[in-house]
Structures are given as C-alpha cells and as structure tokens.
Amino acid sequence: MNTSISTVIAFLESVHPYDTLPQDELARVANSFSRREFNAGEEVYHAGEPLNGLYLIKRGTVEVTEPSGQVISLLGPRNSFGERGLARDGLAVTSARVTEDAVLLLLPVPEFRRLIANFPAFERFFSRGRGGENRGNDLTTQKVGDLMASRKPIAVSVSDSVKVAAQKMRDAKVSSLGVIDGDRFVGIVTTRDMANKVVAGGLDISVPVSEIMTADPVTLTPNSLGSDILHIMLERRIGHLPVVEDGRLVGMVTQTDLTRFQAVSSAQLVRDAATAESIEEMAAVTARIPKLLVQLVGGHNAHEVVTRLITDIADTVTRRLLSMAEASLGAPPVPYLWLACGSQGRQEQTGVSDQDNCIMIDDAVTEADMPYYAALAKFVSDGLHACGYVYCPGDMMATNPQWCQPVRIWRQYFRGWIAKPDPMAQMLASVMFDLRPIGGQASLFRDLQAETLDLAAKNSIFVAHMVSNSLKHTPPLGLLRGFATIRSGEHKNHIDMKHNGVVPVVDLGRVYALVGELEPANTRARLEAAEHAGIISASGARDLIEAYDLIAETRLENQARLVRSGRKPDNFLAPSDLSDFERSHLRDAFVVVRTMQSAVGQARGART
C-alpha cells in the first residue's frame, strides 16, 4: 500500500465517524481524499462560492465566519467544515480562513454524499446540529461556565500592595488576578500591567494594586457563550476576561483556557493514548477525561455520544497496553481475545469507571502456555488501574484465572449458567452477556456469542430467572411524588444514579436482548433493536428510551457539575440540586422504568 495512503488511513482511524468504516471502505475513502496546504492568513473559500468537497483538518487551525464577519468556530485537527453548504445547494454558507499554517484533506462532493447515503453513522454525524460547522468541539456555543478552569479564581484586595499581588500570581502560576473590595469585584490586574506600569514605569512595589489595575473591566456571566469571549478578545485585544455573577468574581477565562478547550477532544485523547510510549504517558491522557466530560456535556451532546467517546479512550488504552505487553512478553503462543464487560463492554463509560474484563484463548492452548496469558492479564490490568480504571471490587478481571480460559471452558461456563440458573449464575450471566471484543482475534467470540444467545433464549426457566434478576434494582421512587434517597452515610439524601438510575434500564435492555437473541451490547441500541424486533411495543419503547435518555443525561450533567466545582465525579445526585421542573421530569422517567419492569414481571408470570 502507498505510504501516503497508509498515513491517511491511520489518521482517519482516529477521526469519527471514519473510525466506524470497515477496512476496505476506509481504504477507498482514504484514496478519495486530496491533500491541500495553506499558509496562515489564506482563505480556503468565501461564502457563496461553490464548494469542492468536505474539508478535514489534518494540521493547523481554521477560522469559520458568517457572511457578516462574525466568528462562529475556531477549528483544529480532526474537525471538518463545509458540510452545511454541501447539505444544501453546494454553495458555501460560511467563509473559512487559515489562521495557522495548515494541511487540509479534501473529500470530493460525490464521495461525501455516497457516505451520507450509505453509512448511518455519517448521516447522523453530519446532520447533527447543522447550525454550526463544528460539532463536539465548538467553543462558540459553549457556556462560559463550562469553559472556566475548575479552580476558584485568585483575587487580591483592593488595598493589597503590588508586591503582594505579584507574589500571589507567582505562587498560583497565573497571569491575572481579580481585585475585590470586600466581596465586590472592582478590577483586574495582569502580568502586562506589572511589566508596563511597575517595571517599565518605575513604580514602587509597595503602592496599592488599585493604582495599576484596570477598574470596572468588561466582564461576562457564567451563562454567556464562548462566542462572546471570542468577540470581546478579538475586538479589544485582551487575553483575560473576568466572569462575574451578582457582583462577585466567580471565574476567569483566558486565552490559555480557549487553547486548552480546543486541545481536549476525544480524537486527540485517542491519538495520544495510541502513541503513548509508557503507562505514565497514558495515565496523563486519561487524567484529561474529566475535562472532556465537561466539554461534551456542555456541548449538549447526547448521552450515548458522550459515553461512546469516553469508552473509545478506554478501548484505545487497553489495546495499547496489550501491544506493550506483547512487546515485553513476546508473541502469544496461540491466538487470544481480550474482551470488556460492564460499562466498557456496553460502551457506556462515564467519568467514573472501574475495569471488567476477561480473556478467551484458542483451544489449541496447552497448560504450559497459560502462564503467558496470566502475565499478559496482570500487565494490562495493572496498567488500566494506573490509568484510573481501578481494579474491579468483584474481581471480574482477566487476572482472575476463572476469567482467563480457553474457549471450550467459556462454552462450558455459559452452558452451565443456562442449565442451572442459581443466583450466582444469574449474576455472572448478567455480566458476561455484555461482553465486547477489544483486542485480539474477534472470531474466538463470534460463534460462541450466537450459540449462547440461541441456547439461552430457548430456555424459558433461564429467561425467567434473568427477568427476576433484572427486577432487583428499582428506581428511587418515594411516596407523595418524592424520591427514595439514601438514608444514612456519606451520601445521605442523595440518589444513586447508577444502581437505581441507569442500571434498571440496563437490566431491562439485557433481558430484551436475550429474549430476541439481539447482538448489541449497548443499552440504547438494545432498546431500539427490541422495538424493531417487536419484543416491546413502539409506544413502550419510545417511552422507555426517552426515560433512559433523561436519566442518563441527568447523571452525566451531575458528574460534569462536580468536575467544574473541583471535585471528582461520582454517581450520587442530591434532588435539591435540581429545579422543581427537573425533579418532576426525572421522577416521571423513573415511573416509566418501573412500569416497564412491572410489564416484564407480569409477562414472566404469564409464562410460568
């Protein structure tokens, strides 16, 4: 294969939705792209001109503006632009100018339209939010509150000396300070003020900071948009903007924050993880996931998009660790397959995830070969733990010899669980029915999955037990339209949005998949497939999917809120943090879930 094409393929594999294409299709698309180089300041196209195709940024930055000249996007590597015009009459509806030397890949119009017509992932991606050229990393539509650094703003009193202000800036490693009078925000002082007014101006460092500050500067509120930041910074040529609410300083947005925002994307994190040379480098990548979570949630992305993108990073880290393990241990004696279960298996990871995994080994393996796979499992599991995917409390990991076995043993496991569905078998089956191949020889699982689904669906007793198991997690509904919150401990008066929120729907989705022999592991995909297969009615499916969407999105919004406040994300939500409107709708969603659980339970009773 041509080296340049191989390079394009490798790049496209890190860009969504190209990463969803089969390898032969990916090669065809890579061959369709042409390479264009632009210098900073050059115009790519002007509003009203015919478009030659869809542009994809490989290197550099591009500024997209409305015909009025208003900046609507600052795009970086792996962002596309031009699709709005292509979706209409082929004429550009915006203008695009390179702001930093760039390499752009151009996909011809016919090829772009062929992909839209034939691959649902492309149609969904490029039809989503056509109001702007950039999805998922468009800071212009982000709330200012989502762009602020999570730490509290650093401030000095109006009576503090210039020396005190300089020391605070040095110690906090910041380039600006808010100036307050009591609780009231009155001004801002920056390193430029220090240089121009103190050092160059020969001012004594003992004078009050009020003598060098900018008094009553332009400010924004947390509800302002990223476009407001861009417009003010560009118009006034300033690099710091105080964020003020009710007269109090609540944050500071700087050019560095904007650069950091543009640099944090799932594609960039995937690329950084895939090229990491050490576990420490990978851990530094996964440490950026909370910021990505805040960005994706703030961008109003659907929950299944957020969790898919976050899971993609875990998948990449796992595959990189497998590669590093093989480089250290040597080639495996026989083929194997690393699989994820739990939230990673379902592609539903959030800002809080432990690891659940296993290994299936080709039946040609010998007892003498097994130490290799034990060492492989330890290397990868320890690496995942170091990257924040902590060890599973229930030991559902490949390091447990029970979950590192030849395919023939796995076949025995599944047959045994189905034949004798005691409580332990139900629990294990529930976990293992969410398996998804991550790295290795996928064919080791393909036949086993189809065989197991067929065997399980035909065993009415096993299905009944799985239904019973799915009803153990119940929505947190209390009396008088209230919530049943946790009664004591660290999370008193909170709702567990995992075990009492999303898990009841996850369990229902798994039952539907079992009954219908449906292959998807993702919960939302299972619900949609169950509707199409007639397992649940169209109205029931619609209600359940909408309820699940609301519950899952509320969970993510709460995690993002915790990150923005400087805390670690978790699954516990205080109903008091929600408005009356939000509480009412969340409770209605829980009622839908309980109703669907009751329907499943009644159907089981009718069969037994």
Phi, psi and omega in degrees: 000141177305134183301318181295322177293320178300322179294318179295318179300314180300321179292314182297330179295344178258006184242126176272138011262009179300332181293351180269353185281146171298158185300318181293322179290323179297319179296320179298314181295319179301321178292337182282334182289143170246151184261132178232136178248137181228144174269156178305133180098343181285144177271132177280312174200165181242148179307133179097346180277153174295141179266139178274348181159194179267130180265139177232125184278120176267323178209146177099188180228150182227135177258126179252130183232152172287163178305333179286350183098355180290128178287127179247341179205143167243110190255145178239189181308140178078005173267146177254156172207157182105350186291333180298316179292320181294328181286346180255255186249012179085003178257140181296132178260354176227174173248149181229130181227138180282127179257348177213135182323129190225152168245120181246143174256131184247120178264120183302151182305312181300322181290321177300314182291329177294318179295318178300319185285331190250346183232109183306326181299324179288318180298317180294316185294313186273355174261352185279121174062053184290004177292344181219162182282341188236128177251142172084337180221032183265101184288342182295332182260001178282148173286144179302323179300334179274346182265342182292147171299148187290334183288159180290148181294145178270134183219159174234159177283152181299337181267354179293153181281164175300323180299314179299318179298316180297320179295320179296319179296319179295312184294323181272352180056050177237162182254004179205156177225145170278149177245127185236151174241098190072242175259355187269132177283129183234345182183183180220144175231138184234170177298330177295320176299318179299316183290313186282321188263330182262300183292301182291329182272355178067030182279142179292136183286355180270354181289155179298147180296340179299338182283342181243352183287161169269113183279145178046055181288167175296138182228168175232166174254163178301337181270000174294165181259160177302328179298328177296320178299310182302312185296317181292316181296319181290318184289317186261355178056051177239157184244003181223133179229115177290145176249119188235139178224123182055039177079358182253141177285121181245351180183174177218127177253131181237170176299328178298321178298320180293318178297318180296319180299314181295331183280339182268101174219156181299322180296320180293319179294322176298314179297315181296321179292320182293334182254004180297141181261353181209164177294326179297320178295320179293322179297325177293327178291310183293338177294344179271357182299318178303321177294321177297318178302312180300317182295314182292319178292318179297333178277005177060036173286148178299148185301324181290336175285315180301309184292326177296315182294322178291321178294325178303325179293316178298320178299316181295316178301317180298313180295323178294320178294322176299318179296317179295322179296316179294325177295327180278320186266343187096174181296145180293145180301319177220163180300151178217170177221126174267127180237149174251145171235194182064210185294326177293319179298325181272359184059047184231031181287145178242209178280357180231113183210133168261186181251140174224117185204171178201171179232132170251133186241144177305142184295352178282355182296146177249166179300325180292338180279338191300325178303330178299314184287331175294319178293320178299314181298317180295317180301311184289316181296317177297321179295318178298319179298317179296334180269008176100354177268086193293159180304141179293126179300331180269007178060032175274071184220159181295341178289341174280117184308333179298330184252023175224085191218162174296159182302323182298325178288319176299323178297319178295319178304305184297318179295322179293317179297321182287322182287323182230081186280067175284173184307318179295318179297320178298316181296313181294318180297321180300319179290313188284344175284356177257017183295142175217128179298138179245311181209143182114206185268101186298334183296340179296337182257334191302308182292322181295322180296311181298318180296318182292317178300317180296315181296317183291317183297331182276352181258098186297327180292316179297316179300317180299319179293321179294323176297314179301318180295326183288345182265004182285331176264121184243150177298149185278066182264127177253190180279159173053048176059028177256188178248148173271097183268168177294134191271339183207173176088191184303326185252031178304139180067023176244161173258136173277100185286354174269292187289330179252357180255282185277329185300318177304325178284322176302316180296320178296316180300322180293320178296315179300319180295321179294312182297320184265004183053047183269136185280330184304144175260336181291136186298311182296321178295325177294318180295318179294318179294324179295322176296313182296329180275357179078015180286326172232153183292160179300318181290319178296318179295316181298316180296316183292319179296317180293323177295315179298317179302315182294316181296313182295321181289324177296320177299313180294319179298323178293319178297317179297322179296320178295318180297316181297332180272005177089009180255166176282143179290144174217188186254015187251125184242131174271117179307332180294343177283349181261155174285166177302320180297314181294319179297319181297315182290323178295319179295320177300322179295319178295325178297319178300316181298315180297321178299316180291326175297318179298320180296319178295317179297320179293322179296323177296317180297325180292331182278332187267000000 
